[in-house]
XYZ file of C-alpha atoms in Angstrom:
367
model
C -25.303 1.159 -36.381
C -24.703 -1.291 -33.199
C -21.996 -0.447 -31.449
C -19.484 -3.088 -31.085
C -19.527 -5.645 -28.191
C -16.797 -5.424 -25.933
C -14.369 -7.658 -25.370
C -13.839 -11.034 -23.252
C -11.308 -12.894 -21.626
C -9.579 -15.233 -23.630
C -6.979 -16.350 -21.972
C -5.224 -15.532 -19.208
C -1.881 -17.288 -17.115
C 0.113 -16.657 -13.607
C 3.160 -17.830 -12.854
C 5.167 -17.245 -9.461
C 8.632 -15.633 -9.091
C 10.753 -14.407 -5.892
C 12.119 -10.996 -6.000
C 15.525 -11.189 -3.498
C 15.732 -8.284 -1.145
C 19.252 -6.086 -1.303
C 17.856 -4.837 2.339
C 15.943 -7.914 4.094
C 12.886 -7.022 6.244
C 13.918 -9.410 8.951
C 15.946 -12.338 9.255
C 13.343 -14.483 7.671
C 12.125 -12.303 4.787
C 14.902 -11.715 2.384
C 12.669 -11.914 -0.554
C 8.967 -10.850 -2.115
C 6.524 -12.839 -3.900
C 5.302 -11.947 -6.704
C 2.203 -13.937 -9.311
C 2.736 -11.906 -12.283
C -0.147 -12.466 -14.217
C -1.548 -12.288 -18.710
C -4.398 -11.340 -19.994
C -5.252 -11.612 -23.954
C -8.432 -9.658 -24.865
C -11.191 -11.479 -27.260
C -9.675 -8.524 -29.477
C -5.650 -9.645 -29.168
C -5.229 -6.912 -26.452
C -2.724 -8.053 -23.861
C -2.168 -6.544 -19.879
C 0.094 -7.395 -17.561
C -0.695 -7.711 -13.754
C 0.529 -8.704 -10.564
C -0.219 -9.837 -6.952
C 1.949 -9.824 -4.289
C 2.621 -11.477 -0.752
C 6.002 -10.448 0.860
C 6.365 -13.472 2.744
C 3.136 -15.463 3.566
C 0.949 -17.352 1.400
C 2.141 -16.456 -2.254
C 1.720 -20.092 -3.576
C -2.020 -20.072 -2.095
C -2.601 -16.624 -4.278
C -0.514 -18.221 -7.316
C -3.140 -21.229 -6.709
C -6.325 -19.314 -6.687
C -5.633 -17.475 -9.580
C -4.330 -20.575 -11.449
C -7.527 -22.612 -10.566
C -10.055 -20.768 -9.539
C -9.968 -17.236 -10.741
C -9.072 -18.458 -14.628
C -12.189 -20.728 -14.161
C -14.211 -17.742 -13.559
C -12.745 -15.327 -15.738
C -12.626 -17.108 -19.517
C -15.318 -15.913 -21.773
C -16.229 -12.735 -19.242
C -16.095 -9.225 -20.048
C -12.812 -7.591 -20.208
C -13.761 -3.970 -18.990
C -11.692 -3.703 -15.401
C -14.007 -3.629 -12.552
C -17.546 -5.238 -15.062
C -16.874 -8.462 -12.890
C -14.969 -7.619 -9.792
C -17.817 -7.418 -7.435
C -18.975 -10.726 -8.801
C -16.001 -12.565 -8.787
C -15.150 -11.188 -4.804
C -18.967 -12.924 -4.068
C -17.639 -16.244 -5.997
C -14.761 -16.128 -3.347
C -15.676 -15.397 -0.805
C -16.472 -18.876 0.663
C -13.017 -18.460 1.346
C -12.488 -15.401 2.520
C -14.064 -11.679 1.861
C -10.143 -10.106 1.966
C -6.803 -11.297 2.333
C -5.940 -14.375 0.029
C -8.777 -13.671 -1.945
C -8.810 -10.308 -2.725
C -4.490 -10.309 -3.314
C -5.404 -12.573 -6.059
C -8.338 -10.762 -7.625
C -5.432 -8.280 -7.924
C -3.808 -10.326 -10.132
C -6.679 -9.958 -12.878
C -7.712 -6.914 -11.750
C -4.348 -5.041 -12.665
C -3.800 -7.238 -15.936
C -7.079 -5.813 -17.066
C -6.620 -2.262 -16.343
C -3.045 -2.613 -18.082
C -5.053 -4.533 -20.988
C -7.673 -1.499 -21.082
C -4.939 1.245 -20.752
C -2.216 -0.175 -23.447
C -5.564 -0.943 -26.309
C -6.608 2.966 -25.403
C -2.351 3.719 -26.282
C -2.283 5.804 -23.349
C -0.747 5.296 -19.657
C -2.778 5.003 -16.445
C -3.516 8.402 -15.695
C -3.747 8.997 -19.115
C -6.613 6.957 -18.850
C -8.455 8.129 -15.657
C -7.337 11.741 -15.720
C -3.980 12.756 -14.035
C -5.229 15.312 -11.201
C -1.258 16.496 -10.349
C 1.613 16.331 -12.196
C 3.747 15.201 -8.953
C 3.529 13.780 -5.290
C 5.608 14.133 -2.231
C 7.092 10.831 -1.503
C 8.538 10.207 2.143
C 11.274 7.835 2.741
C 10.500 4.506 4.828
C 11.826 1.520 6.071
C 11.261 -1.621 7.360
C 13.747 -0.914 10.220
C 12.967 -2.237 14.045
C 15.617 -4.728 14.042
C 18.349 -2.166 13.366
C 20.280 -0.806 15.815
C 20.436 2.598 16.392
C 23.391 3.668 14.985
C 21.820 1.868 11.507
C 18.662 3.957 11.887
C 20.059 7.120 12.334
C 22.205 6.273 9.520
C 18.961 5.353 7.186
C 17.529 8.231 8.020
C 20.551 10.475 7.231
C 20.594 9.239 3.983
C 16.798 9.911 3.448
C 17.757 14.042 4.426
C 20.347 13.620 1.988
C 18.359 12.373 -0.800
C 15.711 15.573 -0.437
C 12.619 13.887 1.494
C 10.850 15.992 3.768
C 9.061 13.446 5.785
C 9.646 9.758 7.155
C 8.677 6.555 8.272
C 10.431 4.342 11.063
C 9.205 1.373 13.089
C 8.646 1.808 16.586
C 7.702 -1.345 19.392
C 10.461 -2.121 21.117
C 9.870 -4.193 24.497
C 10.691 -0.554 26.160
C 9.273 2.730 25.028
C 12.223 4.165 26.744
C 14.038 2.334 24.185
C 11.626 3.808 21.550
C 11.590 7.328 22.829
C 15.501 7.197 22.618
C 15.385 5.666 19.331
C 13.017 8.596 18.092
C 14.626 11.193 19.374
C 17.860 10.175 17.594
C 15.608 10.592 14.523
C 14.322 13.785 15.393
C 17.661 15.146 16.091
C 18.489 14.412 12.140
C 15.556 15.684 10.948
C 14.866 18.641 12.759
C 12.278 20.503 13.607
C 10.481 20.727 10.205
C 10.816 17.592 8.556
C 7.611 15.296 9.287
C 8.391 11.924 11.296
C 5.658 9.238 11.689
C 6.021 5.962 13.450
C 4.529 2.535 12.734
C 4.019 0.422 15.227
C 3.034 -2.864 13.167
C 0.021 -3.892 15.384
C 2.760 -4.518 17.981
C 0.637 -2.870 21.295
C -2.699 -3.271 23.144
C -4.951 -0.795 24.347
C -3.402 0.597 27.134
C -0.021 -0.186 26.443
C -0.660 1.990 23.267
C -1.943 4.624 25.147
C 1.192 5.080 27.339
C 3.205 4.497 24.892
C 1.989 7.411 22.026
C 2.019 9.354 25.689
C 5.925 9.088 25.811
C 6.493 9.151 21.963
C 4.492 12.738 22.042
C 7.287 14.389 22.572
C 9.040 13.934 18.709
C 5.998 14.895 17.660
C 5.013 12.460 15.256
C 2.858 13.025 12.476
C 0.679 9.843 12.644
C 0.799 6.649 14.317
C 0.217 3.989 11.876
C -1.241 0.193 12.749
C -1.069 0.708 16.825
C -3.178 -2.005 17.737
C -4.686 -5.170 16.127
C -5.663 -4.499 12.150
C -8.849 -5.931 13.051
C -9.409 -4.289 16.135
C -12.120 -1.968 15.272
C -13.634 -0.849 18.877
C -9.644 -0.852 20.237
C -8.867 1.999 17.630
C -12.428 3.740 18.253
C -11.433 4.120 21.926
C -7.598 4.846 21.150
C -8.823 7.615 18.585
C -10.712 8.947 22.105
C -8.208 9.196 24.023
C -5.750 10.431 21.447
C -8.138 13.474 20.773
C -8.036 14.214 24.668
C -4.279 14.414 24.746
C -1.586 14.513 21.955
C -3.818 14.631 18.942
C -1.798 11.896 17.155
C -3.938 10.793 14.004
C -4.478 7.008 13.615
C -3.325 5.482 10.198
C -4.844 2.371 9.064
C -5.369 0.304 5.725
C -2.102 -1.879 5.459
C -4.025 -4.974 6.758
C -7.774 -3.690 5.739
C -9.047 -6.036 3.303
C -12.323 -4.128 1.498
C -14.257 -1.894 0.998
C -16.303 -1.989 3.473
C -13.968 -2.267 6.624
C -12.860 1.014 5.000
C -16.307 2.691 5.447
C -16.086 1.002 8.930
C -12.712 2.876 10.139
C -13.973 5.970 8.770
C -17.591 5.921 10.154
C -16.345 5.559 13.176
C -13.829 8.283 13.550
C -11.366 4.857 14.377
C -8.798 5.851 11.764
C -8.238 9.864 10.684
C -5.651 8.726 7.415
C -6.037 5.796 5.393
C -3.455 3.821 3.733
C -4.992 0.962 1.191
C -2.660 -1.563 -0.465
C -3.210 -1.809 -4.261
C -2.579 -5.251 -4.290
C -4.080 -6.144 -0.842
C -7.438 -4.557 -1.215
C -7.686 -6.083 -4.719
C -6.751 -4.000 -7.461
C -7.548 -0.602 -8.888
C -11.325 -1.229 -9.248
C -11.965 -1.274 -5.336
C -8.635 1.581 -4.733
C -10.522 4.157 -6.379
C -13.896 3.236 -4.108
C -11.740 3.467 -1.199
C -10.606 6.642 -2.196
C -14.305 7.851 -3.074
C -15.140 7.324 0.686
C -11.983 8.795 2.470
C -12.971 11.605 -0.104
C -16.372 11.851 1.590
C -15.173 11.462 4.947
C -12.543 13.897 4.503
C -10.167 11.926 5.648
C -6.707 11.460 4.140
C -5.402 9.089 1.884
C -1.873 7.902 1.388
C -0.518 4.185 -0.772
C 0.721 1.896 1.155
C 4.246 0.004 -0.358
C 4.339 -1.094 -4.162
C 5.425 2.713 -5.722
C 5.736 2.218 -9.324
C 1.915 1.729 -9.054
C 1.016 3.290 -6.110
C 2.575 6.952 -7.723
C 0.154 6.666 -10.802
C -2.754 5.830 -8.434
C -1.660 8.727 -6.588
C -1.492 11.710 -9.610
C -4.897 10.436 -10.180
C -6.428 11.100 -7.087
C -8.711 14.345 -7.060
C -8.031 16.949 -4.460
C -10.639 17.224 -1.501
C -10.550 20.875 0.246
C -8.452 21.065 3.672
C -7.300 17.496 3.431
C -3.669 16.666 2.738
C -2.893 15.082 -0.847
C -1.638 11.898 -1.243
C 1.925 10.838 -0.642
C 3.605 7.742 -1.630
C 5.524 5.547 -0.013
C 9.302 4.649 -0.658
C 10.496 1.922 0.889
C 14.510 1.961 0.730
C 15.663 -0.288 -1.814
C 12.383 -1.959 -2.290
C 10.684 -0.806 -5.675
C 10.407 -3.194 -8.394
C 13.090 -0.824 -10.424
C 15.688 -0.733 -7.916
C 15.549 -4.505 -7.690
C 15.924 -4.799 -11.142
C 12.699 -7.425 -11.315
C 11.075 -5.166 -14.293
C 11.236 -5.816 -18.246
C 10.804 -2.070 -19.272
C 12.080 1.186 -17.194
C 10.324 1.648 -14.008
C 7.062 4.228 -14.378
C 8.003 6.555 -12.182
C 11.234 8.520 -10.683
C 11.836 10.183 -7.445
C 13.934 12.952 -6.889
C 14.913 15.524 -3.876
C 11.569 13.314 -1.952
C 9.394 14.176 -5.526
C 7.681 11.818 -7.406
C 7.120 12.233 -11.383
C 6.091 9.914 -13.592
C 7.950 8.411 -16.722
C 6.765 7.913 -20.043
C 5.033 4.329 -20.181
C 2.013 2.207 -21.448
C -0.737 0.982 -19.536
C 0.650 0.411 -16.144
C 4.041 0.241 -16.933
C 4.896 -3.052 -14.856
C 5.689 -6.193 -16.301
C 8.073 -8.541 -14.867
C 11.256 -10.399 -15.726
């Protein structure tokens, strides 16, 4: 007996929708894009994908998948991840990562959904649940508040149950920082775990002084200090860090692939990685990046997007001595809580604890 061929790409569509903000992320960015994308199977399986560009560029993504990526895609197989490596060499005349791989995302997802729903099981159903919950730590995108609004943010994060958070730091003044964090601190406490994102806001030695003053609220990890692209800044940043407060470097929010992945690691630029679903271009290259922070040792926590990033997370295997995954909860962000989803969200967090719901294939298909 020959066992059966499996399936193609028969059709597949994109179409591009803006998800209003309740909290804007800045004056100018009081909405997300979103290219929610079909698949049909050659066997009548259907999955439902997305990419995603908060404020930049989502018409370019909605156009390469419309044009380009369908071209490519009708009539080939229909496993996720048999044609990702040769669809990111089809694209890359224009790009190796950004654009490009945002919109492989788009197919990427819709064929892991497609996959997952024809199996009648859930995402980690389908690679293997490792946990049956995560920690998830509250975050926001919060520089332009004042400080009475911060403190107030993250009062509300202690009273919802999260142990650890997320604030934006890169103010003109590090005095103005430092008083800013230790506002923070003083709601938090001792115990709770604080990290700080700087949003590639410093230079070399401006970063340096600063994480000097910022020591003192301890922070758990300083994420994007420098340039995203800035591979030698971080190496020598991660130097002098290791001579003095010991602050682990997070990186991954703007790292594009793969292999600038392997890069941060191999270096010892980067000590906690942080890829983007959506950014790095789907679940097929996620779980590679994960295979290599696994080797490195190094830890790995979702950036944004937690209705996905939570499954990706309770599928993660557990590496000896290095920190499981946490997701990240952007207040008033999720998909959910905007009320952009068809079915119930995937996933519910409670007293900073993240379980999943009862769901099919991803569990994300939009309105």
């Amino acid at each position: 007996m020959t066992a059966p061929e499996s399936p193609t790409i028969a059709a597949f569509d994109t179409r591009l929708i803006r998800v209003p903000l309740t909290r804007p992320w800045g004056a100018e960015v009081t909405s997300v894009g979103v290219i929610a994308t079909h698949v049909v199977r050659s066997d009548g399986a259907e999955g439902w994908g997305f990419a995603w560009t908060p404020q930049i560029g989502a018409e370019a993504v909605h156009a390469l998948l419309a044009h380009d990526i369908t071209a490519f895609a009708i009539g080939r197989s229909a496993d996720p991840g048999a044609e990702w490596r040769a669809l990111w060499q089809h694209l890359h005349e224009a790009g190796g990562g950004g654009l490009t791989t945002i919109a492989q995302a788009g197919l990427d997802l819709a064929l892991w959904d497609a996959a997952t729903r024809a199996a009648g099981t859930s995402l980690t159903g389908f690679l293997g649940a490792q946990r049956e919950s995560a920690r998830a730590y509250g975050s926001g995108v919060n520089l332009h508040y004042t400080q009475d609004e911060l403190v107030a943010q993250v009062r509300r994060w202690v009273d919802a149950g999260f142990d650890a958070v997320k604030v934006k730091v890169g103010k003109p003044d590090v005095a103005e920082d430092l008083d800013r964090m230790r506002a923070v601190r003083e709601v938090l406490g001792p115990d709770r775990a604080l990290m700080i994102d700087a949003n590639q806001r410093w230079e070399l030695d401006r970063a340096t002084r600063s994480l000097e003053v910022l020591a003192e609220v301890s922070p758990a990890w300083i994420e994007e200090p420098l340039r995203a692209d800035d591979l030698y800044g971080h190496i020598e940043l991660a130097r002098r860090l290791a001579a003095s407060s010991g602050t682990p470097i997070a990186v991954g929010e703007n790292v594009h692939n793969v292999f600038r992945f392997d890069d941060f690691l191999r270096t010892g630029a980067a000590q906690i990685v942080q890829p983007n679903v959506v950014r790095v271009g789907g679940i097929t290259p996620f779980l590679g990046i994960a295979a290599i922070a696994a080797e490195y040792g190094a830890a790995l926590h979702p950036h944004l997007l937690p209705e996905l990033s939570s499954q990706l997370a309770l599928c993660l295997r557990a590496v000896p001595g290095v920190p499981e995954p946490m997701v990240e909860d952007v207040e008033d962000a999720g998909f959910g809580a905007l009320g952009a989803l068809v079915d119930p969200s995937p996933m519910r967090i409670s007293d900073g604890v993240l379980t999943e719901v009862d769901h099919a294939g991803l569990g994300i298909r939009f309105s």
